[in-house]
Each structure stands twice: as C-alpha cells, then as structure tokens.
mmCIF file of C-alpha atoms and ligand atoms in Angstrom:
data_model
loop_
_atom_site.group_PDB
_atom_site.id
_atom_site.type_symbol
_atom_site.label_atom_id
_atom_site.label_comp_id
_atom_site.label_asym_id
_atom_site.label_seq_id
_atom_site.Cartn_x
_atom_site.Cartn_y
_atom_site.Cartn_z
ATOM 1 C CA UNK Q 19 0.114 0.041 -0.061
ATOM 2 C CA UNK Q 20 1.249 3.329 -0.519
ATOM 3 C CA UNK Q 21 1.937 5.694 2.015
ATOM 4 C CA UNK Q 22 -0.286 8.463 0.882
ATOM 5 C CA UNK Q 23 -3.284 5.667 1.201
ATOM 6 C CA UNK Q 24 -1.945 4.516 4.610
ATOM 7 C CA UNK Q 25 -2.252 8.218 5.876
ATOM 8 C CA UNK Q 26 -5.854 8.780 4.222
ATOM 9 C CA UNK Q 27 -6.856 5.724 5.449
ATOM 10 C CA UNK Q 28 -6.040 6.452 9.309
ATOM 11 C CA UNK Q 29 -7.528 9.770 8.834
ATOM 12 C CA UNK Q 30 -11.172 7.982 7.543
ATOM 13 C CA UNK Q 31 -10.229 5.674 10.704
ATOM 14 C CA UNK Q 32 -10.454 8.186 13.129
ATOM 15 C CA UNK Q 33 -13.210 10.231 11.504
ATOM 16 C CA UNK Q 34 -15.158 6.808 11.670
ATOM 17 C CA UNK Q 35 -14.632 6.828 15.583
ATOM 18 C CA UNK Q 36 -15.423 10.223 16.131
ATOM 19 C CA UNK Q 37 -18.831 9.567 14.313
ATOM 20 C CA UNK Q 38 -19.387 6.651 15.984
ATOM 21 C CA UNK Q 39 -18.835 8.200 19.175
ATOM 22 C CA UNK Q 40 -21.864 10.548 18.707
ATOM 23 C CA UNK Q 41 -24.222 7.597 18.659
ATOM 24 C CA UNK Q 42 -22.952 6.187 21.929
ATOM 25 C CA UNK Q 43 -24.795 7.069 25.463
ATOM 26 C CA UNK Q 44 -22.819 5.587 28.224
ATOM 27 C CA UNK Q 45 -18.863 5.440 29.777
ATOM 28 C CA UNK Q 46 -18.437 1.691 29.347
ATOM 29 C CA UNK Q 47 -19.491 1.938 25.484
ATOM 30 C CA UNK Q 48 -17.088 4.699 24.902
ATOM 31 C CA UNK Q 49 -14.182 2.744 26.351
ATOM 32 C CA UNK Q 50 -14.794 -0.508 24.645
ATOM 33 C CA UNK Q 51 -14.985 1.705 21.736
ATOM 34 C CA UNK Q 52 -11.460 3.325 22.152
ATOM 35 C CA UNK Q 53 -10.479 -0.637 22.555
ATOM 36 C CA UNK Q 54 -11.714 -1.743 19.404
ATOM 37 C CA UNK Q 55 -10.003 1.008 17.522
ATOM 38 C CA UNK Q 56 -6.698 1.319 19.273
ATOM 39 C CA UNK Q 57 -6.358 -2.576 20.410
ATOM 40 C CA UNK Q 58 -3.597 -5.174 19.647
ATOM 41 C CA UNK Q 59 -6.507 -6.453 16.927
ATOM 42 C CA UNK Q 60 -7.976 -3.163 15.630
ATOM 43 C CA UNK Q 61 -7.838 -1.533 12.172
ATOM 44 C CA UNK Q 62 -4.919 0.803 13.306
ATOM 45 C CA UNK Q 63 -2.526 -2.323 14.839
ATOM 46 C CA UNK Q 64 -3.699 -4.130 11.439
ATOM 47 C CA UNK Q 65 -2.381 -1.203 9.038
ATOM 48 C CA UNK Q 66 0.811 -0.712 11.789
ATOM 49 C CA UNK Q 67 2.006 -4.049 10.287
ATOM 50 C CA UNK Q 68 2.465 -2.747 6.468
ATOM 51 C CA UNK Q 69 4.846 -0.003 8.150
ATOM 52 C CA UNK Q 70 7.364 -2.410 7.139
ATOM 53 C CA UNK Q 71 7.011 -2.188 3.433
ATOM 54 C CA UNK Q 72 6.922 1.780 3.695
ATOM 55 C CA UNK Q 73 10.332 2.806 2.127
ATOM 56 C CA UNK Q 74 12.401 4.714 4.709
ATOM 57 C CA UNK Q 75 12.054 8.081 3.558
ATOM 58 C CA UNK Q 76 8.664 8.040 4.005
ATOM 59 C CA UNK Q 77 8.604 6.284 7.049
ATOM 60 C CA UNK Q 78 8.841 9.679 9.368
ATOM 61 C CA UNK Q 79 5.644 11.459 7.682
ATOM 62 C CA UNK Q 80 3.704 8.053 7.628
ATOM 63 C CA UNK Q 81 4.512 7.365 11.338
ATOM 64 C CA UNK Q 82 3.565 10.643 12.268
ATOM 65 C CA UNK Q 83 0.094 9.751 10.828
ATOM 66 C CA UNK Q 84 -0.189 6.712 13.412
ATOM 67 C CA UNK Q 85 0.638 9.009 16.035
ATOM 68 C CA UNK Q 86 -1.601 11.635 14.781
ATOM 69 C CA UNK Q 87 -4.688 9.024 14.459
ATOM 70 C CA UNK Q 88 -3.985 7.834 17.565
ATOM 71 C CA UNK Q 89 -4.106 10.667 19.479
ATOM 72 C CA UNK Q 90 -7.183 11.908 17.605
ATOM 73 C CA UNK Q 91 -9.261 8.755 19.063
ATOM 74 C CA UNK Q 92 -7.753 8.982 22.652
ATOM 75 C CA UNK Q 93 -8.749 12.971 22.508
ATOM 76 C CA UNK Q 94 -12.429 12.494 21.277
ATOM 77 C CA UNK Q 95 -13.009 9.359 23.023
ATOM 78 C CA UNK Q 96 -12.191 11.097 26.450
ATOM 79 C CA UNK Q 97 -14.099 14.534 25.382
ATOM 80 C CA UNK Q 98 -16.962 12.136 24.731
ATOM 81 C CA UNK Q 99 -16.575 10.518 28.367
ATOM 82 C CA UNK Q 100 -16.190 13.972 29.955
ATOM 83 C CA UNK Q 101 -19.432 15.235 27.955
ATOM 84 C CA UNK Q 102 -21.408 12.339 29.350
ATOM 85 C CA UNK Q 103 -20.488 12.417 32.590
ATOM 86 C CA UNK Q 104 -21.632 16.582 32.994
ATOM 87 C CA UNK Q 105 -24.752 15.473 31.568
ATOM 88 C CA UNK Q 106 -25.590 12.632 33.798
ATOM 89 C CA UNK Q 107 -24.550 15.226 36.523
ATOM 90 C CA UNK Q 108 -26.763 17.771 35.483
ATOM 91 C CA UNK Q 109 -29.421 15.363 34.994
ATOM 92 C CA UNK Q 110 -28.920 13.802 38.835
ATOM 93 C CA UNK Q 111 -29.149 17.416 40.113
ATOM 94 C CA UNK Q 112 -32.781 17.828 37.792
ATOM 95 C CA UNK Q 113 -34.219 14.827 39.165
ATOM 96 C CA UNK Q 114 -33.110 15.118 42.424
ATOM 97 C CA UNK Q 115 -31.833 18.269 43.713
ATOM 98 C CA UNK Q 116 -33.815 21.421 42.801
ATOM 99 C CA UNK Q 117 -32.901 23.855 45.490
ATOM 100 C CA UNK Q 118 -34.469 26.802 43.739
ATOM 101 C CA UNK Q 119 -38.246 24.463 43.651
ATOM 102 C CA UNK Q 120 -40.593 25.909 46.576
ATOM 103 C CA UNK Q 121 -40.901 23.179 49.656
ATOM 104 C CA UNK Q 122 -43.966 20.257 48.979
ATOM 105 C CA UNK Q 123 -45.948 20.295 52.041
ATOM 106 C CA UNK Q 124 -46.012 16.541 53.962
ATOM 107 C CA UNK Q 125 -49.205 14.916 52.903
ATOM 108 C CA UNK Q 126 -51.026 12.288 54.628
ATOM 109 C CA UNK Q 127 -49.625 13.305 58.061
ATOM 110 C CA UNK Q 128 -52.423 12.533 60.428
ATOM 111 C CA UNK Q 129 -54.437 15.054 62.929
ATOM 112 C CA UNK Q 130 -57.029 15.101 65.296
ATOM 113 C CA UNK Q 131 -60.300 14.840 64.096
ATOM 114 C CA UNK Q 132 -62.295 18.402 64.838
ATOM 115 C CA UNK Q 133 -64.852 16.712 67.101
ATOM 116 C CA UNK Q 134 -61.828 15.627 69.447
ATOM 117 C CA UNK Q 135 -59.880 18.908 69.165
ATOM 118 C CA UNK Q 136 -63.333 20.438 70.644
ATOM 119 C CA UNK Q 137 -64.156 17.404 73.123
ATOM 120 C CA UNK Q 138 -60.523 17.783 74.080
ATOM 121 C CA UNK Q 139 -60.813 21.565 74.581
ATOM 122 C CA UNK Q 140 -63.830 21.238 76.640
ATOM 123 C CA UNK Q 141 -62.409 18.477 78.932
ATOM 124 C CA UNK Q 142 -59.434 21.050 79.524
ATOM 125 C CA UNK Q 143 -61.982 23.547 80.711
ATOM 126 C CA UNK Q 144 -63.473 21.432 83.137
ATOM 127 C CA UNK Q 145 -60.442 20.059 84.658
ATOM 128 C CA UNK Q 146 -59.109 23.413 85.094
ATOM 129 C CA UNK Q 147 -61.632 23.763 87.271
ATOM 130 C CA UNK Q 148 -61.109 20.841 89.466
ATOM 131 C CA UNK Q 149 -62.873 18.086 87.277
ATOM 132 C CA UNK Q 150 -61.629 14.254 86.958
ATOM 133 C CA UNK Q 151 -61.955 12.285 83.543
ATOM 134 C CA UNK Q 152 -64.459 9.362 83.545
ATOM 135 C CA UNK Q 153 -65.509 6.887 81.211
ATOM 136 C CA UNK Q 154 -67.968 4.207 80.846
ATOM 137 C CA UNK Q 155 -69.110 1.539 77.928
ATOM 138 C CA UNK Q 156 -71.496 2.390 75.308
ATOM 139 C CA UNK Q 157 -73.464 -0.512 75.521
ATOM 140 C CA UNK Q 158 -75.377 -0.217 78.369
ATOM 141 C CA UNK Q 159 -78.107 -1.953 79.986
ATOM 142 C CA UNK Q 160 -81.733 -0.603 80.981
ATOM 143 C CA UNK Q 161 -80.694 0.089 84.757
ATOM 144 C CA UNK Q 162 -77.534 2.115 84.136
ATOM 145 C CA UNK Q 163 -79.067 4.016 80.733
ATOM 146 C CA UNK Q 164 -82.372 4.623 82.268
ATOM 147 C CA UNK Q 165 -83.912 2.995 85.613
ATOM 148 C CA UNK Q 166 -81.270 4.095 87.923
ATOM 149 C CA UNK Q 167 -81.688 7.540 86.298
ATOM 150 C CA UNK Q 168 -85.356 7.834 87.288
ATOM 151 C CA UNK Q 169 -87.229 7.199 84.252
ATOM 152 C CA UNK Q 170 -90.051 6.091 84.998
ATOM 153 C CA UNK Q 171 -91.192 2.509 82.979
ATOM 154 C CA UNK Q 172 -93.392 3.962 80.504
ATOM 155 C CA UNK Q 173 -91.132 6.587 79.576
ATOM 156 C CA UNK Q 174 -91.197 7.452 75.591
ATOM 157 C CA UNK Q 175 -87.024 7.198 75.170
ATOM 158 C CA UNK Q 176 -87.172 3.470 76.387
ATOM 159 C CA UNK Q 177 -89.522 2.729 73.346
ATOM 160 C CA UNK Q 178 -87.860 1.116 70.192
ATOM 161 C CA UNK Q 179 -88.566 4.537 68.225
ATOM 162 C CA UNK Q 180 -85.940 6.307 70.005
ATOM 163 C CA UNK Q 181 -83.365 4.065 71.430
ATOM 164 C CA UNK Q 182 -81.064 1.664 69.358
ATOM 165 C CA UNK Q 183 -81.412 -2.117 71.020
ATOM 166 C CA UNK Q 184 -78.535 -4.203 71.362
ATOM 167 C CA UNK Q 185 -80.697 -7.219 72.556
ATOM 168 C CA UNK Q 186 -84.206 -6.182 73.248
ATOM 169 C CA UNK Q 187 -84.826 -5.991 77.146
ATOM 170 C CA UNK Q 188 -81.046 -6.461 77.888
ATOM 171 C CA UNK Q 189 -78.683 -4.039 76.462
ATOM 172 C CA UNK Q 190 -78.542 -0.846 74.380
ATOM 173 C CA UNK Q 191 -76.273 1.645 72.591
ATOM 174 C CA UNK Q 192 -76.654 4.256 75.513
ATOM 175 C CA UNK Q 193 -78.518 7.373 75.070
ATOM 176 C CA UNK Q 194 -76.799 9.822 76.792
ATOM 177 C CA UNK Q 195 -73.357 10.117 78.743
ATOM 178 C CA UNK Q 196 -75.605 10.150 81.856
ATOM 179 C CA UNK Q 197 -75.289 6.549 82.793
ATOM 180 C CA UNK Q 198 -71.497 7.465 83.623
ATOM 181 C CA UNK Q 199 -72.693 9.442 86.710
ATOM 182 C CA UNK Q 200 -74.346 6.133 87.958
ATOM 183 C CA UNK Q 201 -71.419 4.136 87.187
ATOM 184 C CA UNK Q 202 -69.255 6.706 89.430
ATOM 185 C CA UNK Q 203 -71.812 7.243 92.011
ATOM 186 C CA UNK Q 204 -71.357 3.302 92.493
ATOM 187 C CA UNK Q 205 -67.826 3.344 92.536
ATOM 188 C CA UNK Q 206 -66.079 5.903 94.016
ATOM 189 C CA UNK Q 207 -65.915 7.845 97.503
ATOM 190 C CA UNK Q 208 -67.936 11.417 97.739
ATOM 191 C CA UNK Q 209 -67.118 13.866 96.857
ATOM 192 C CA UNK Q 210 -67.297 13.514 93.153
ATOM 193 C CA UNK Q 211 -66.500 16.021 90.658
ATOM 194 C CA UNK Q 212 -66.315 14.078 87.029
ATOM 195 C CA UNK Q 213 -66.741 14.914 83.523
ATOM 196 C CA UNK Q 214 -67.586 11.762 81.315
ATOM 197 C CA UNK Q 215 -66.704 12.290 77.373
ATOM 198 C CA UNK Q 216 -68.002 9.863 74.856
ATOM 199 C CA UNK Q 217 -70.305 8.774 72.232
ATOM 200 C CA UNK Q 218 -73.990 8.327 72.506
ATOM 201 C CA UNK Q 219 -76.883 6.929 70.077
ATOM 202 C CA UNK Q 220 -80.123 7.514 69.071
ATOM 203 C CA UNK Q 221 -82.704 6.848 66.219
ATOM 204 C CA UNK Q 222 -82.198 10.654 64.735
ATOM 205 C CA UNK Q 223 -81.042 11.600 60.995
ATOM 206 C CA UNK Q 224 -81.427 14.815 59.427
ATOM 207 C CA UNK Q 225 -78.826 17.942 59.134
ATOM 208 C CA UNK Q 226 -78.867 18.873 62.849
ATOM 209 C CA UNK Q 227 -79.297 15.173 64.311
ATOM 210 C CA UNK Q 228 -76.486 12.012 63.663
ATOM 211 C CA UNK Q 229 -77.525 8.605 64.806
ATOM 212 C CA UNK Q 230 -74.141 8.798 66.562
ATOM 213 C CA UNK Q 231 -72.811 11.773 68.976
ATOM 214 C CA UNK Q 232 -70.507 13.242 71.429
ATOM 215 C CA UNK Q 233 -71.638 14.580 74.592
ATOM 216 C CA UNK Q 234 -69.833 14.987 77.524
ATOM 217 C CA UNK Q 235 -71.434 14.524 80.934
ATOM 218 C CA UNK Q 236 -70.788 16.521 83.874
ATOM 219 C CA UNK Q 237 -71.336 15.515 87.947
ATOM 220 C CA UNK Q 238 -70.406 17.066 90.977
ATOM 221 C CA UNK Q 239 -71.786 15.697 94.030
ATOM 222 C CA UNK Q 240 -71.060 17.039 97.825
ATOM 223 C CA UNK Q 241 -72.224 18.555 101.059
ATOM 224 C CA UNK Q 242 -73.822 22.363 100.338
ATOM 225 C CA UNK Q 243 -73.944 22.163 96.414
ATOM 226 C CA UNK Q 244 -76.497 24.657 95.353
ATOM 227 C CA UNK Q 245 -77.798 25.762 92.171
ATOM 228 C CA UNK Q 246 -75.758 28.929 92.242
ATOM 229 C CA UNK Q 247 -72.693 26.435 91.874
ATOM 230 C CA UNK Q 248 -74.450 25.055 88.786
ATOM 231 C CA UNK Q 249 -74.795 28.270 87.224
ATOM 232 C CA UNK Q 250 -71.279 29.494 88.166
ATOM 233 C CA UNK Q 251 -69.597 26.278 86.551
ATOM 234 C CA UNK Q 252 -71.399 26.307 83.331
ATOM 235 C CA UNK Q 253 -71.362 30.333 83.312
ATOM 236 C CA UNK Q 254 -67.526 30.051 83.410
ATOM 237 C CA UNK Q 255 -67.324 27.280 80.817
ATOM 238 C CA UNK Q 256 -69.599 29.368 78.224
ATOM 239 C CA UNK Q 257 -67.582 32.398 78.784
ATOM 240 C CA UNK Q 258 -64.097 30.326 78.111
ATOM 241 C CA UNK Q 259 -65.443 28.587 75.113
ATOM 242 C CA UNK Q 260 -67.478 31.772 73.575
ATOM 243 C CA UNK Q 261 -65.690 34.589 74.984
ATOM 244 C CA UNK Q 262 -67.018 36.804 77.830
ATOM 245 C CA UNK Q 263 -69.336 39.171 75.958
ATOM 246 C CA UNK Q 264 -71.455 35.831 74.526
ATOM 247 C CA UNK Q 265 -75.149 36.317 76.846
ATOM 248 C CA UNK Q 266 -76.780 33.135 77.837
ATOM 249 C CA UNK Q 267 -80.075 32.132 79.828
ATOM 250 C CA UNK Q 268 -80.989 29.524 81.906
ATOM 251 C CA UNK Q 269 -84.445 28.064 80.428
ATOM 252 C CA UNK Q 270 -86.153 25.898 82.995
ATOM 253 C CA UNK Q 271 -86.673 22.353 81.363
ATOM 254 C CA UNK Q 272 -87.406 18.567 82.845
ATOM 255 C CA UNK Q 273 -85.152 15.667 83.383
ATOM 256 C CA UNK Q 274 -86.425 12.515 85.027
ATOM 257 C CA UNK Q 275 -82.988 12.672 86.798
ATOM 258 C CA UNK Q 276 -82.573 16.218 87.597
ATOM 259 C CA UNK Q 277 -85.113 18.499 89.860
ATOM 260 C CA UNK Q 278 -85.229 21.281 89.018
ATOM 261 C CA UNK Q 279 -83.679 21.216 85.561
ATOM 262 C CA UNK Q 280 -82.695 23.710 83.167
ATOM 263 C CA UNK Q 281 -81.418 24.101 79.708
ATOM 264 C CA UNK Q 282 -78.184 26.595 78.935
ATOM 265 C CA UNK Q 283 -79.063 28.652 75.620
ATOM 266 C CA UNK Q 284 -76.079 30.986 74.343
ATOM 267 C CA UNK Q 285 -77.386 33.918 72.007
ATOM 268 C CA UNK Q 286 -77.123 33.002 68.117
ATOM 269 C CA UNK Q 287 -73.094 33.764 67.610
ATOM 270 C CA UNK Q 288 -74.016 34.259 63.688
ATOM 271 C CA UNK Q 289 -76.901 36.800 63.861
ATOM 272 C CA UNK Q 290 -76.468 37.711 67.842
ATOM 273 C CA UNK Q 291 -80.074 37.542 68.775
ATOM 274 C CA UNK Q 292 -81.579 38.633 65.715
ATOM 275 C CA UNK Q 293 -82.969 35.470 64.294
ATOM 276 C CA UNK Q 294 -81.457 33.711 61.693
ATOM 277 C CA UNK Q 295 -81.577 30.098 59.953
ATOM 278 C CA UNK Q 296 -78.694 28.940 61.990
ATOM 279 C CA UNK Q 297 -81.164 29.647 65.484
ATOM 280 C CA UNK Q 298 -84.201 28.892 63.611
ATOM 281 C CA UNK Q 299 -85.154 32.309 64.201
ATOM 282 C CA UNK Q 300 -85.184 32.214 67.517
ATOM 283 C CA UNK Q 301 -81.924 33.968 68.378
ATOM 284 C CA UNK Q 302 -80.976 31.315 70.721
ATOM 285 C CA UNK Q 303 -79.205 28.224 70.281
ATOM 286 C CA UNK Q 304 -79.544 25.593 72.751
ATOM 287 C CA UNK Q 305 -75.815 23.943 73.862
ATOM 288 C CA UNK Q 306 -76.754 21.896 77.073
ATOM 289 C CA UNK Q 307 -78.875 20.474 79.435
ATOM 290 C CA UNK Q 308 -78.398 20.169 83.319
ATOM 291 C CA UNK Q 309 -79.926 20.317 87.088
ATOM 292 C CA UNK Q 310 -79.590 18.903 90.461
ATOM 293 C CA UNK Q 311 -79.376 15.981 91.008
ATOM 294 C CA UNK Q 312 -82.771 14.282 91.968
ATOM 295 C CA UNK Q 313 -82.790 12.700 95.584
ATOM 296 C CA UNK Q 314 -84.386 9.590 93.863
ATOM 297 C CA UNK Q 315 -81.275 9.155 92.166
ATOM 298 C CA UNK Q 316 -78.838 9.904 94.847
ATOM 299 C CA UNK Q 317 -80.761 7.497 97.185
ATOM 300 C CA UNK Q 318 -80.802 4.636 94.479
ATOM 301 C CA UNK Q 319 -77.090 4.403 94.218
ATOM 302 C CA UNK Q 320 -76.776 4.466 98.530
ATOM 303 C CA UNK Q 321 -76.101 8.462 98.759
ATOM 304 C CA UNK Q 322 -77.496 10.116 101.737
ATOM 305 C CA UNK Q 323 -79.807 12.536 100.028
ATOM 306 C CA UNK Q 324 -80.061 14.566 103.147
ATOM 307 C CA UNK Q 325 -76.416 15.446 103.570
ATOM 308 C CA UNK Q 326 -75.524 15.307 100.064
ATOM 309 C CA UNK Q 327 -76.480 17.089 97.054
ATOM 310 C CA UNK Q 328 -75.321 17.775 93.771
ATOM 311 C CA UNK Q 329 -75.671 19.197 90.049
ATOM 312 C CA UNK Q 330 -75.177 17.162 86.516
ATOM 313 C CA UNK Q 331 -74.856 18.524 83.338
ATOM 314 C CA UNK Q 332 -74.698 17.254 79.887
ATOM 315 C CA UNK Q 333 -73.005 19.100 76.946
ATOM 316 C CA UNK Q 334 -73.591 18.795 73.049
ATOM 317 C CA UNK Q 335 -69.866 18.515 71.625
ATOM 318 C CA UNK Q 336 -71.423 18.409 68.174
ATOM 319 C CA UNK Q 337 -73.185 21.548 68.435
ATOM 320 C CA UNK Q 338 -70.586 23.410 70.306
ATOM 321 C CA UNK Q 339 -68.234 22.275 67.085
ATOM 322 C CA UNK Q 340 -70.806 23.425 64.854
ATOM 323 C CA UNK Q 341 -70.968 27.004 66.275
ATOM 324 C CA UNK Q 342 -67.731 27.007 66.974
ATOM 325 C CA UNK Q 343 -66.707 26.328 62.732
ATOM 326 C CA UNK Q 344 -69.122 28.523 61.634
ATOM 327 C CA UNK Q 345 -70.345 27.250 58.235
ATOM 328 C CA UNK Q 346 -70.677 24.031 58.897
ATOM 329 C CA UNK Q 347 -74.233 22.919 57.117
ATOM 330 C CA UNK Q 348 -74.487 19.590 58.371
ATOM 331 C CA UNK Q 349 -74.036 17.482 61.814
ATOM 332 C CA UNK Q 350 -73.339 14.470 59.228
ATOM 333 C CA UNK Q 351 -69.809 15.792 58.061
ATOM 334 C CA UNK Q 352 -68.390 15.283 61.285
ATOM 335 C CA UNK Q 353 -68.954 11.370 60.380
ATOM 336 C CA UNK Q 354 -68.706 10.851 56.942
ATOM 337 C CA UNK Q 355 -65.075 11.428 57.424
ATOM 338 C CA UNK Q 356 -64.392 13.164 53.785
ATOM 339 C CA UNK Q 357 -60.502 14.054 54.293
ATOM 340 C CA UNK Q 358 -61.136 17.253 52.460
ATOM 341 C CA UNK Q 359 -63.270 18.395 55.107
ATOM 342 C CA UNK Q 360 -61.303 16.947 57.776
ATOM 343 C CA UNK Q 361 -58.042 18.270 56.330
ATOM 344 C CA UNK Q 362 -59.577 21.862 57.047
ATOM 345 C CA UNK Q 363 -59.160 21.265 60.856
ATOM 346 C CA UNK Q 364 -55.376 20.453 60.956
ATOM 347 C CA UNK Q 365 -53.586 22.424 63.231
HETATM 348 N N1 LIG U 19 -78.735 13.594 79.632
HETATM 349 C C1 LIG U 19 -79.312 14.472 78.880
HETATM 350 C C2 LIG U 19 -79.563 14.514 77.416
HETATM 351 O O1 LIG U 19 -79.070 13.983 76.613
HETATM 352 C C3 LIG U 19 -78.276 15.844 79.267
HETATM 353 C C4 LIG U 19 -78.691 16.068 80.831
HETATM 354 C C5 LIG U 19 -77.406 15.497 81.466
HETATM 355 C C6 LIG U 19 -79.439 16.547 81.471
HETATM 356 C C7 LIG U 19 -77.086 15.986 82.711
HETATM 357 C C8 LIG U 19 -79.257 17.205 83.004
HETATM 358 C C9 LIG U 19 -77.808 16.596 83.601
HETATM 359 O O2 LIG U 19 -80.517 15.132 77.114
#
C-alpha cells in the first residue's frame, strides 16, 4: 500500500471513530469503542504491520500520521466521556435536587378529628376547674341508662322508636352519657367531681341530628352544693369557650334525673340574637342540659340525699363544634370522614 493511501485511511479511521462516538450513550460503551480502534487487533494495529514495507524516506511522515490518528481517537474518546459525565451530573441534579423549587408540604400526616379537638378543649376547661375524667361503656343496660336515672317504666325514650337496642330487654346503645353518673357514684367515694366524654346513640338522622353523636357529662356531688354552684361552673365554661361577651340564659326544663332542671342557651353567635337560620329564628341556641341531681337518683345508689346534694350537666359536643367552626351545614359532615373536610381542621 502506498504511504499516501495509508495516511488517508488513518484519517478515515479517526473520523469514523469520531462519528460512532456521537451515537454512544454511556462511558463503558465509549471505552469499548476506544479499545476496538486502538487495541492489538484493531484496524490501526493491522495497518501498522504494513509500515515495514514503506520506503525509509516516507516512514517518518507515515509514522507521524499513525500517531496523529491515535491521538485524535484518544482525545475524542476522552472528550466524549467528559461530556457524558457532565450530562449525567446535570440530569442527577435536575431529577433529585433542585434547590430553587419551593418546598412540598408533607401529605398524609394524621391529625385530630374536629370533634376530638373540641372535646379535648371542653374537657380541659373542666379539668382546670378541678373535674376528673371518667368513662363508661357505649353498650349499656336498661338499669344504668334509664332505671337508675329515674326514668319511669313507660318513658318514651325507652321505646324502640327512640333507642337503639343491641338485645331487646337486655342491652342497648347508651342514649346519653348520664349512665356514667350512676357508674361513678357506685364506684367512687364522695365527694365526686367528674366529666365523662363519649359517643352516644339515638334513632335520629337529619341535618342537625346524627344517629351517633358526642356528649360530655358533668357531675358534682358534695355537701352544700346549690344551683348557684351549677350556674357559676356553667357560666364560666360558656365564657371560656365562646368569649366573655356572649349572652346565655338558663331556661327551665325537665329531665327525669334532675330537679330542678334547666337547659342553657347561648345567644346566636351568627345573628347576635336577631334570628337567622342557624338559630331557627329564635335568636338562641341550646348547648346543654343540666340540673340538680334528683334525690331519687342519689338514694338509688346509696348516697344520703339529706346530707349530700349535687348538680349534673350534659354538653352536646357536636353543637359546640358547629358553633365554633361557623359554616358547617350539617352535623353529618363530622361522621362521613371525607378527608377534604377533615383536613380543614389540621392544626
Ligand atoms: N342526659 C341529658 C340528655 O342527653 C342531658 C343532661 C345531663 C341533663 C345531665 C341534665 C343533667 O339530654
């Protein structure tokens, strides 16, 4: 082969290598290509065997062409490797770490249910006034839920229409938290000062009633307790929860287990007493039932009603929550557990 031909072939080989490099995507492939061009069995090595046949005067020029081609290939491969590394680094930075992006808020982190938030807040208010926390079962017997609370045998609450029975004549879902009064008086020594939060059940279902809802029962029994104590405790509670300015009223009422009894209304916080949909145009909203514990109830659990008196109350937690978070259209929202609704109460 003529030396001119060898020189142009070497240049072609280097160009082919440069072209093939443009199609390779990673470093091991580039290194393999480099080895195939420059290795002992590569095209350049084959050509080098012809060097012996080249006349001595041309060898210098042809030798320089060999070195030039090898250098072009080595440099092109090195450059390609460097470029791929730079690209990878850039890709890495883009895929994993872009410090210019705004932070992402963590999702799926749990938080308290709005009714739990309100329930704990109410319990805290009473605990700060010296009340202890007591609990009782949600499945009750007629004795604790009705009989011991002075409900007459033919009271309508005992009807299938109003109460959810687990086993008729035996067990039922408690219709209020008042059975915890009985359980506590049978178990604890006097004086007693407790609040009992928990779920209760009734055959009710509309925008303001759910078949399950939450109450907080209160009971204070000691010597010398009067209706003035009941008023003082409940007024303090309402003022802490709804603010000092809110007006409240004690409205005479009836419960079989308290005498006298009163329901407590607060002035509608939406219309301030003018009358609106929230308060059924009365200007007032009922938030709890209360009264002095009926002597029949005290005697029934072995408490001397001549020496001891007490008061009790039952707060509707759902009602308080609907007032505190204005704009909740239905009590059922609290029980459907739609995460879009619940996430509004994260804190
Ligand atoms: N248990 C009554 C109710 O559910 C509320 C109440 C409790 C009333 C304690 C008086 C005393 O309606």
